[in-house]
């Protein structure tokens, strides 16, 4: 399938009965330039066979399905906020059908990321651990801060999410670490510290520390602490609603309209390079 610019972009949503799925479907239904063309969910979901907007008291004509080909065959683009294994299965069918993809799934291993990159040789993919416009502007600010505070400052990343989140640290926290490490000329895999317990000795100034909080219904809080002698600088982003991820995802869909293939992130979408 080749994308042809038109007044409406046809979008399929993975995880259609989940919290993000519902928010994406509602946003697509109210966007003038988007149309819901498919809704995917797990075979055991109670939503299978129902209209995708039934929960809104509306009729879309799109039935929630676990059949990937049926759910994707009319789509220009898939938006996927599920889990790595499911996302990879979805992308394989996207590649087969020529459907582009916006991926907000987190928790990918390095090998899984390589699989996504390989698929991007044939289809256009925006993949980012956080689709929020504000978070990605924060990443740019962190890049600038790290370059200016390259010596004499210890760096710690603290993140908090709801009790249902299954991966830690969050994809956003890891992305913050990657951006900072790159700005400092370091390899995050070599300098990251994810656990501290017992007699740890003095802090290695070349490390980047991570702390994780899980509880309640916290949507997503991230703070990066640059702690120096006599001062500390804190860069914080707090999400109060998943709506920001939804609007960022739609911006990513629109960005992909001009790209037939390739792997992109939200810095590309927002022109922050």
PDB file of C-alpha atoms in Angstrom:
ATOM      1  CA  UNK A   1       0.000   0.000   0.000  1.00  0.00           C
ATOM      2  CA  UNK A   2       1.403   3.409  -0.984  1.00  0.00           C
ATOM      3  CA  UNK A   3       0.402   6.501   0.967  1.00  0.00           C
ATOM      4  CA  UNK A   4      -1.451   9.054  -1.133  1.00  0.00           C
ATOM      5  CA  UNK A   5      -2.018  12.456   0.453  1.00  0.00           C
ATOM      6  CA  UNK A   6      -5.709  13.069   1.069  1.00  0.00           C
ATOM      7  CA  UNK A   7      -7.871  15.185   3.358  1.00  0.00           C
ATOM      8  CA  UNK A   8      -8.003  12.304   5.828  1.00  0.00           C
ATOM      9  CA  UNK A   9      -5.335   9.943   7.095  1.00  0.00           C
ATOM     10  CA  UNK A  10      -6.673   6.479   7.846  1.00  0.00           C
ATOM     11  CA  UNK A  11      -5.385   5.278  11.218  1.00  0.00           C
ATOM     12  CA  UNK A  12      -5.535   1.913  12.965  1.00  0.00           C
ATOM     13  CA  UNK A  13      -5.144   1.737  16.740  1.00  0.00           C
ATOM     14  CA  UNK A  14      -3.562  -1.181  18.608  1.00  0.00           C
ATOM     15  CA  UNK A  15      -4.751  -1.962  22.125  1.00  0.00           C
ATOM     16  CA  UNK A  16      -8.111  -0.449  21.231  1.00  0.00           C
ATOM     17  CA  UNK A  17      -9.853  -1.276  24.523  1.00  0.00           C
ATOM     18  CA  UNK A  18      -7.073   0.037  26.779  1.00  0.00           C
ATOM     19  CA  UNK A  19      -6.775   3.482  28.329  1.00  0.00           C
ATOM     20  CA  UNK A  20      -4.494   4.837  25.611  1.00  0.00           C
ATOM     21  CA  UNK A  21      -6.482   3.058  22.935  1.00  0.00           C
ATOM     22  CA  UNK A  22      -9.695   4.759  24.038  1.00  0.00           C
ATOM     23  CA  UNK A  23      -8.032   8.177  24.146  1.00  0.00           C
ATOM     24  CA  UNK A  24      -6.506   7.700  20.700  1.00  0.00           C
ATOM     25  CA  UNK A  25      -9.790   6.570  19.197  1.00  0.00           C
ATOM     26  CA  UNK A  26     -11.628   9.541  20.676  1.00  0.00           C
ATOM     27  CA  UNK A  27      -8.992  11.979  19.416  1.00  0.00           C
ATOM     28  CA  UNK A  28      -9.037  10.477  15.926  1.00  0.00           C
ATOM     29  CA  UNK A  29     -12.840  10.698  15.860  1.00  0.00           C
ATOM     30  CA  UNK A  30     -12.694  14.434  16.586  1.00  0.00           C
ATOM     31  CA  UNK A  31      -9.755  15.315  14.287  1.00  0.00           C
ATOM     32  CA  UNK A  32     -10.722  16.871  10.963  1.00  0.00           C
ATOM     33  CA  UNK A  33      -7.843  15.272   9.060  1.00  0.00           C
ATOM     34  CA  UNK A  34      -7.947  11.750  10.537  1.00  0.00           C
ATOM     35  CA  UNK A  35     -10.229   8.748  10.193  1.00  0.00           C
ATOM     36  CA  UNK A  36     -10.326   5.560  12.255  1.00  0.00           C
ATOM     37  CA  UNK A  37      -9.879   2.615   9.878  1.00  0.00           C
ATOM     38  CA  UNK A  38      -8.994  -0.231  12.221  1.00  0.00           C
ATOM     39  CA  UNK A  39      -8.987  -1.252  15.873  1.00  0.00           C
ATOM     40  CA  UNK A  40      -6.828  -4.112  17.152  1.00  0.00           C
ATOM     41  CA  UNK A  41      -6.960  -5.980  20.433  1.00  0.00           C
ATOM     42  CA  UNK A  42      -5.988  -9.316  21.944  1.00  0.00           C
ATOM     43  CA  UNK A  43      -8.095 -12.326  21.001  1.00  0.00           C
ATOM     44  CA  UNK A  44      -9.397 -12.722  24.551  1.00  0.00           C
ATOM     45  CA  UNK A  45     -10.559  -9.132  24.927  1.00  0.00           C
ATOM     46  CA  UNK A  46     -14.245  -8.569  25.635  1.00  0.00           C
ATOM     47  CA  UNK A  47     -14.130  -5.744  23.078  1.00  0.00           C
ATOM     48  CA  UNK A  48     -13.604  -8.117  20.148  1.00  0.00           C
ATOM     49  CA  UNK A  49     -16.518  -7.879  17.707  1.00  0.00           C
ATOM     50  CA  UNK A  50     -17.798  -4.604  19.137  1.00  0.00           C
ATOM     51  CA  UNK A  51     -17.814  -1.251  17.391  1.00  0.00           C
ATOM     52  CA  UNK A  52     -14.609   0.623  18.269  1.00  0.00           C
ATOM     53  CA  UNK A  53     -16.530   3.679  19.515  1.00  0.00           C
ATOM     54  CA  UNK A  54     -19.367   1.828  21.255  1.00  0.00           C
ATOM     55  CA  UNK A  55     -17.945   2.932  24.614  1.00  0.00           C
ATOM     56  CA  UNK A  56     -18.522   6.540  23.474  1.00  0.00           C
ATOM     57  CA  UNK A  57     -22.126   5.790  22.610  1.00  0.00           C
ATOM     58  CA  UNK A  58     -21.272   6.229  18.922  1.00  0.00           C
ATOM     59  CA  UNK A  59     -21.013   4.071  15.832  1.00  0.00           C
ATOM     60  CA  UNK A  60     -17.819   4.200  13.776  1.00  0.00           C
ATOM     61  CA  UNK A  61     -18.379   1.224  11.508  1.00  0.00           C
ATOM     62  CA  UNK A  62     -14.992  -0.126  12.657  1.00  0.00           C
ATOM     63  CA  UNK A  63     -15.098  -3.424  14.538  1.00  0.00           C
ATOM     64  CA  UNK A  64     -12.458  -4.317  17.118  1.00  0.00           C
ATOM     65  CA  UNK A  65     -10.578  -7.356  15.838  1.00  0.00           C
ATOM     66  CA  UNK A  66      -7.606  -9.565  16.686  1.00  0.00           C
ATOM     67  CA  UNK A  67      -7.040 -10.281  12.968  1.00  0.00           C
ATOM     68  CA  UNK A  68      -4.045  -8.098  12.118  1.00  0.00           C
ATOM     69  CA  UNK A  69      -4.579  -8.162   8.360  1.00  0.00           C
ATOM     70  CA  UNK A  70      -8.248  -7.236   8.731  1.00  0.00           C
ATOM     71  CA  UNK A  71      -7.446  -4.425  11.151  1.00  0.00           C
ATOM     72  CA  UNK A  72      -4.616  -2.949   9.096  1.00  0.00           C
ATOM     73  CA  UNK A  73      -5.548  -3.445   5.450  1.00  0.00           C
ATOM     74  CA  UNK A  74      -7.317  -0.065   5.105  1.00  0.00           C
ATOM     75  CA  UNK A  75      -4.826   1.919   7.202  1.00  0.00           C
ATOM     76  CA  UNK A  76      -2.208   4.443   6.174  1.00  0.00           C
ATOM     77  CA  UNK A  77      -0.713   4.330   9.652  1.00  0.00           C
ATOM     78  CA  UNK A  78      -0.862   2.298  12.879  1.00  0.00           C
ATOM     79  CA  UNK A  79      -0.549   3.864  16.328  1.00  0.00           C
ATOM     80  CA  UNK A  80       0.739   1.327  18.844  1.00  0.00           C
ATOM     81  CA  UNK A  81       1.118   1.746  22.622  1.00  0.00           C
ATOM     82  CA  UNK A  82       1.109  -1.925  23.599  1.00  0.00           C
ATOM     83  CA  UNK A  83       4.012  -4.210  24.577  1.00  0.00           C
ATOM     84  CA  UNK A  84       7.205  -5.068  22.685  1.00  0.00           C
ATOM     85  CA  UNK A  85       6.201  -8.558  21.552  1.00  0.00           C
ATOM     86  CA  UNK A  86       2.813  -7.367  20.318  1.00  0.00           C
ATOM     87  CA  UNK A  87       4.272  -4.311  18.617  1.00  0.00           C
ATOM     88  CA  UNK A  88       6.794  -6.421  16.707  1.00  0.00           C
ATOM     89  CA  UNK A  89       4.025  -8.749  15.527  1.00  0.00           C
ATOM     90  CA  UNK A  90       2.007  -5.736  14.385  1.00  0.00           C
ATOM     91  CA  UNK A  91       4.995  -4.223  12.564  1.00  0.00           C
ATOM     92  CA  UNK A  92       5.596  -7.397  10.591  1.00  0.00           C
ATOM     93  CA  UNK A  93       2.104  -7.101   9.115  1.00  0.00           C
ATOM     94  CA  UNK A  94       2.562  -3.345   8.630  1.00  0.00           C
ATOM     95  CA  UNK A  95       5.692  -4.079   6.638  1.00  0.00           C
ATOM     96  CA  UNK A  96       3.832  -6.644   4.545  1.00  0.00           C
ATOM     97  CA  UNK A  97       0.966  -4.227   3.809  1.00  0.00           C
ATOM     98  CA  UNK A  98       3.024  -1.025   3.504  1.00  0.00           C
ATOM     99  CA  UNK A  99       1.409   0.584   6.555  1.00  0.00           C
ATOM    100  CA  UNK A 100       3.415   3.219   8.430  1.00  0.00           C
ATOM    101  CA  UNK A 101       3.619   3.173  12.212  1.00  0.00           C
ATOM    102  CA  UNK A 102       3.843   5.424  15.252  1.00  0.00           C
ATOM    103  CA  UNK A 103       5.268   3.427  18.163  1.00  0.00           C
ATOM    104  CA  UNK A 104       4.918   4.609  21.756  1.00  0.00           C
ATOM    105  CA  UNK A 105       5.571   1.171  23.259  1.00  0.00           C
ATOM    106  CA  UNK A 106       8.423   0.995  25.788  1.00  0.00           C
ATOM    107  CA  UNK A 107      10.531  -1.790  27.260  1.00  0.00           C
ATOM    108  CA  UNK A 108      12.229  -2.939  24.039  1.00  0.00           C
ATOM    109  CA  UNK A 109      15.491  -4.871  24.320  1.00  0.00           C
ATOM    110  CA  UNK A 110      18.405  -3.821  22.114  1.00  0.00           C
ATOM    111  CA  UNK A 111      17.721  -6.806  19.862  1.00  0.00           C
ATOM    112  CA  UNK A 112      14.063  -5.798  19.527  1.00  0.00           C
ATOM    113  CA  UNK A 113      15.051  -2.221  18.692  1.00  0.00           C
ATOM    114  CA  UNK A 114      17.258  -3.639  15.944  1.00  0.00           C
ATOM    115  CA  UNK A 115      14.232  -5.500  14.556  1.00  0.00           C
ATOM    116  CA  UNK A 116      12.270  -2.250  14.424  1.00  0.00           C
ATOM    117  CA  UNK A 117      15.166  -0.525  12.646  1.00  0.00           C
ATOM    118  CA  UNK A 118      15.278  -3.332  10.104  1.00  0.00           C
ATOM    119  CA  UNK A 119      11.561  -2.959   9.372  1.00  0.00           C
ATOM    120  CA  UNK A 120      12.060   0.786   8.890  1.00  0.00           C
ATOM    121  CA  UNK A 121      14.042   0.007   5.754  1.00  0.00           C
ATOM    122  CA  UNK A 122      10.685  -0.722   4.095  1.00  0.00           C
ATOM    123  CA  UNK A 123       8.148   1.429   5.980  1.00  0.00           C
ATOM    124  CA  UNK A 124       8.254   4.766   7.778  1.00  0.00           C
ATOM    125  CA  UNK A 125       8.220   4.517  11.577  1.00  0.00           C
ATOM    126  CA  UNK A 126       8.212   7.121  14.323  1.00  0.00           C
ATOM    127  CA  UNK A 127       9.378   5.447  17.506  1.00  0.00           C
ATOM    128  CA  UNK A 128       9.729   7.353  20.762  1.00  0.00           C
ATOM    129  CA  UNK A 129       9.465   6.349  24.418  1.00  0.00           C
ATOM    130  CA  UNK A 130       7.334   9.431  25.022  1.00  0.00           C
ATOM    131  CA  UNK A 131       5.147  11.158  22.441  1.00  0.00           C
ATOM    132  CA  UNK A 132       4.552  14.238  24.597  1.00  0.00           C
ATOM    133  CA  UNK A 133       5.625  17.476  22.939  1.00  0.00           C
ATOM    134  CA  UNK A 134       6.627  18.846  26.350  1.00  0.00           C
ATOM    135  CA  UNK A 135       8.755  15.825  27.214  1.00  0.00           C
ATOM    136  CA  UNK A 136      10.645  16.096  23.950  1.00  0.00           C
ATOM    137  CA  UNK A 137      11.293  19.799  24.496  1.00  0.00           C
ATOM    138  CA  UNK A 138      12.547  18.778  27.955  1.00  0.00           C
ATOM    139  CA  UNK A 139      14.934  16.308  26.307  1.00  0.00           C
ATOM    140  CA  UNK A 140      16.354  19.145  24.237  1.00  0.00           C
ATOM    141  CA  UNK A 141      16.808  21.246  27.386  1.00  0.00           C
ATOM    142  CA  UNK A 142      18.596  18.314  29.067  1.00  0.00           C
ATOM    143  CA  UNK A 143      20.948  18.019  26.131  1.00  0.00           C
ATOM    144  CA  UNK A 144      21.875  21.696  26.514  1.00  0.00           C
ATOM    145  CA  UNK A 145      22.181  21.436  30.306  1.00  0.00           C
ATOM    146  CA  UNK A 146      24.430  18.373  30.147  1.00  0.00           C
ATOM    147  CA  UNK A 147      26.791  20.079  27.726  1.00  0.00           C
ATOM    148  CA  UNK A 148      27.047  23.132  30.002  1.00  0.00           C
ATOM    149  CA  UNK A 149      27.327  21.093  33.224  1.00  0.00           C
ATOM    150  CA  UNK A 150      29.745  18.478  31.950  1.00  0.00           C
ATOM    151  CA  UNK A 151      32.068  18.647  34.964  1.00  0.00           C
ATOM    152  CA  UNK A 152      31.447  19.108  38.657  1.00  0.00           C
ATOM    153  CA  UNK A 153      27.830  17.927  38.655  1.00  0.00           C
ATOM    154  CA  UNK A 154      26.371  14.546  39.636  1.00  0.00           C
ATOM    155  CA  UNK A 155      23.387  13.472  37.540  1.00  0.00           C
ATOM    156  CA  UNK A 156      20.390  11.581  38.888  1.00  0.00           C
ATOM    157  CA  UNK A 157      17.134  10.743  37.088  1.00  0.00           C
ATOM    158  CA  UNK A 158      14.022  10.177  39.204  1.00  0.00           C
ATOM    159  CA  UNK A 159      10.791   8.904  37.643  1.00  0.00           C
ATOM    160  CA  UNK A 160       7.350   8.046  39.012  1.00  0.00           C
ATOM    161  CA  UNK A 161       4.476   6.179  37.344  1.00  0.00           C
ATOM    162  CA  UNK A 162       1.223   4.416  38.189  1.00  0.00           C
ATOM    163  CA  UNK A 163       1.144   1.015  39.860  1.00  0.00           C
ATOM    164  CA  UNK A 164       0.236  -0.782  36.619  1.00  0.00           C
ATOM    165  CA  UNK A 165       3.399   0.101  34.681  1.00  0.00           C
ATOM    166  CA  UNK A 166       5.366  -3.080  33.976  1.00  0.00           C
ATOM    167  CA  UNK A 167       8.803  -1.788  32.923  1.00  0.00           C
ATOM    168  CA  UNK A 168      11.376   0.153  34.928  1.00  0.00           C
ATOM    169  CA  UNK A 169      13.016   2.556  34.562  1.00  0.00           C
ATOM    170  CA  UNK A 170      10.499   4.125  32.241  1.00  0.00           C
ATOM    171  CA  UNK A 171      11.337   4.463  28.570  1.00  0.00           C
ATOM    172  CA  UNK A 172      11.284   8.227  29.026  1.00  0.00           C
ATOM    173  CA  UNK A 173      13.794   8.081  31.885  1.00  0.00           C
ATOM    174  CA  UNK A 174      16.083   5.887  29.799  1.00  0.00           C
ATOM    175  CA  UNK A 175      15.770   8.267  26.868  1.00  0.00           C
ATOM    176  CA  UNK A 176      16.716  11.148  29.166  1.00  0.00           C
ATOM    177  CA  UNK A 177      19.769   9.148  30.240  1.00  0.00           C
ATOM    178  CA  UNK A 178      20.699   8.426  26.622  1.00  0.00           C
ATOM    179  CA  UNK A 179      20.414  12.094  25.625  1.00  0.00           C
ATOM    180  CA  UNK A 180      22.522  13.209  28.588  1.00  0.00           C
ATOM    181  CA  UNK A 181      25.137  10.487  28.102  1.00  0.00           C
ATOM    182  CA  UNK A 182      25.460  11.305  24.419  1.00  0.00           C
ATOM    183  CA  UNK A 183      25.891  14.996  25.197  1.00  0.00           C
ATOM    184  CA  UNK A 184      28.678  14.063  27.627  1.00  0.00           C
ATOM    185  CA  UNK A 185      30.354  11.635  25.231  1.00  0.00           C
ATOM    186  CA  UNK A 186      29.524   8.639  27.411  1.00  0.00           C
ATOM    187  CA  UNK A 187      27.870   5.263  26.814  1.00  0.00           C
ATOM    188  CA  UNK A 188      24.762   4.931  29.001  1.00  0.00           C
ATOM    189  CA  UNK A 189      25.152   1.162  29.170  1.00  0.00           C
ATOM    190  CA  UNK A 190      28.543   1.692  30.808  1.00  0.00           C
ATOM    191  CA  UNK A 191      27.714   4.567  33.155  1.00  0.00           C
ATOM    192  CA  UNK A 192      24.113   3.917  34.276  1.00  0.00           C
ATOM    193  CA  UNK A 193      23.460   2.874  37.889  1.00  0.00           C
ATOM    194  CA  UNK A 194      19.987   1.382  38.419  1.00  0.00           C
ATOM    195  CA  UNK A 195      20.272   0.042  41.975  1.00  0.00           C
ATOM    196  CA  UNK A 196      21.881   1.155  45.221  1.00  0.00           C
ATOM    197  CA  UNK A 197      21.744  -1.016  48.313  1.00  0.00           C
ATOM    198  CA  UNK A 198      23.979  -1.609  51.292  1.00  0.00           C
ATOM    199  CA  UNK A 199      27.549  -0.311  51.403  1.00  0.00           C
ATOM    200  CA  UNK A 200      27.929   1.254  47.960  1.00  0.00           C
ATOM    201  CA  UNK A 201      31.043   3.357  48.522  1.00  0.00           C
ATOM    202  CA  UNK A 202      31.378   6.896  47.253  1.00  0.00           C
ATOM    203  CA  UNK A 203      29.469   7.935  44.186  1.00  0.00           C
ATOM    204  CA  UNK A 204      31.412   7.624  40.919  1.00  0.00           C
ATOM    205  CA  UNK A 205      31.140  11.095  39.320  1.00  0.00           C
ATOM    206  CA  UNK A 206      30.986   9.613  35.832  1.00  0.00           C
ATOM    207  CA  UNK A 207      27.776   7.671  36.525  1.00  0.00           C
ATOM    208  CA  UNK A 208      24.154   8.562  35.803  1.00  0.00           C
ATOM    209  CA  UNK A 209      21.812   7.299  38.504  1.00  0.00           C
ATOM    210  CA  UNK A 210      18.199   6.172  38.133  1.00  0.00           C
ATOM    211  CA  UNK A 211      15.485   5.996  40.797  1.00  0.00           C
ATOM    212  CA  UNK A 212      12.039   4.492  40.195  1.00  0.00           C
ATOM    213  CA  UNK A 213       8.743   5.090  42.003  1.00  0.00           C
ATOM    214  CA  UNK A 214       5.558   3.107  41.313  1.00  0.00           C
ATOM    215  CA  UNK A 215       2.223   3.890  42.932  1.00  0.00           C
ATOM    216  CA  UNK A 216      -1.348   5.048  42.589  1.00  0.00           C
ATOM    217  CA  UNK A 217      -2.454   6.595  39.322  1.00  0.00           C
ATOM    218  CA  UNK A 218       0.596   8.786  38.590  1.00  0.00           C
ATOM    219  CA  UNK A 219       0.552   9.412  34.842  1.00  0.00           C
ATOM    220  CA  UNK A 220       4.258  10.189  34.604  1.00  0.00           C
ATOM    221  CA  UNK A 221       6.704  12.435  36.489  1.00  0.00           C
ATOM    222  CA  UNK A 222      10.360  12.827  35.532  1.00  0.00           C
ATOM    223  CA  UNK A 223      13.047  14.910  37.224  1.00  0.00           C
ATOM    224  CA  UNK A 224      16.709  15.171  36.283  1.00  0.00           C
ATOM    225  CA  UNK A 225      18.916  16.460  39.070  1.00  0.00           C
ATOM    226  CA  UNK A 226      22.282  18.084  38.332  1.00  0.00           C
ATOM    227  CA  UNK A 227      23.867  18.314  41.792  1.00  0.00           C
ATOM    228  CA  UNK A 228      26.987  20.439  42.082  1.00  0.00           C
ATOM    229  CA  UNK A 229      28.898  22.039  44.937  1.00  0.00           C
ATOM    230  CA  UNK A 230      26.778  24.801  46.442  1.00  0.00           C
ATOM    231  CA  UNK A 231      23.893  24.426  44.005  1.00  0.00           C
ATOM    232  CA  UNK A 232      21.643  21.981  42.241  1.00  0.00           C
ATOM    233  CA  UNK A 233      19.585  22.303  39.095  1.00  0.00           C
ATOM    234  CA  UNK A 234      16.385  20.302  38.614  1.00  0.00           C
ATOM    235  CA  UNK A 235      14.657  19.885  35.272  1.00  0.00           C
ATOM    236  CA  UNK A 236      11.170  18.427  35.757  1.00  0.00           C
ATOM    237  CA  UNK A 237       8.316  17.384  33.534  1.00  0.00           C
ATOM    238  CA  UNK A 238       4.987  16.219  34.980  1.00  0.00           C
ATOM    239  CA  UNK A 239       2.145  14.696  33.003  1.00  0.00           C
ATOM    240  CA  UNK A 240      -1.373  15.142  34.366  1.00  0.00           C
ATOM    241  CA  UNK A 241      -3.119  13.463  31.432  1.00  0.00           C
ATOM    242  CA  UNK A 242      -2.321  10.988  28.682  1.00  0.00           C
ATOM    243  CA  UNK A 243      -3.899  13.465  26.263  1.00  0.00           C
ATOM    244  CA  UNK A 244      -0.467  14.934  25.621  1.00  0.00           C
ATOM    245  CA  UNK A 245       0.749  11.542  24.336  1.00  0.00           C
ATOM    246  CA  UNK A 246      -2.278  11.340  22.054  1.00  0.00           C
ATOM    247  CA  UNK A 247      -1.770  14.752  20.464  1.00  0.00           C
ATOM    248  CA  UNK A 248       1.926  14.061  19.986  1.00  0.00           C
ATOM    249  CA  UNK A 249       1.048  10.769  18.281  1.00  0.00           C
ATOM    250  CA  UNK A 250      -1.231  12.526  15.809  1.00  0.00           C
ATOM    251  CA  UNK A 251       1.536  15.021  15.030  1.00  0.00           C
ATOM    252  CA  UNK A 252       3.787  12.035  14.336  1.00  0.00           C
ATOM    253  CA  UNK A 253       1.176  10.527  11.990  1.00  0.00           C
ATOM    254  CA  UNK A 254       1.016  13.793  10.055  1.00  0.00           C
ATOM    255  CA  UNK A 255       4.814  13.954   9.891  1.00  0.00           C
ATOM    256  CA  UNK A 256       4.975  10.474   8.340  1.00  0.00           C
ATOM    257  CA  UNK A 257       2.804  11.579   5.416  1.00  0.00           C
ATOM    258  CA  UNK A 258       5.905  12.963   3.702  1.00  0.00           C
ATOM    259  CA  UNK A 259       8.155   9.957   4.386  1.00  0.00           C
ATOM    260  CA  UNK A 260       7.883   6.618   2.585  1.00  0.00           C
ATOM    261  CA  UNK A 261      10.376   4.787   4.827  1.00  0.00           C
ATOM    262  CA  UNK A 262      12.909   5.324   7.587  1.00  0.00           C
ATOM    263  CA  UNK A 263      13.135   5.363  11.377  1.00  0.00           C
ATOM    264  CA  UNK A 264      12.343   8.676  13.075  1.00  0.00           C
ATOM    265  CA  UNK A 265      11.726   9.986  16.574  1.00  0.00           C
ATOM    266  CA  UNK A 266       9.929  12.966  18.074  1.00  0.00           C
ATOM    267  CA  UNK A 267      12.979  15.208  17.614  1.00  0.00           C
ATOM    268  CA  UNK A 268      12.435  14.698  13.881  1.00  0.00           C
ATOM    269  CA  UNK A 269       8.691  15.337  14.190  1.00  0.00           C
ATOM    270  CA  UNK A 270       9.218  18.543  16.187  1.00  0.00           C
ATOM    271  CA  UNK A 271      12.287  19.698  14.215  1.00  0.00           C
ATOM    272  CA  UNK A 272      14.489  19.715  17.340  1.00  0.00           C
ATOM    273  CA  UNK A 273      17.628  18.282  15.719  1.00  0.00           C
TER     274      UNK A 273
END
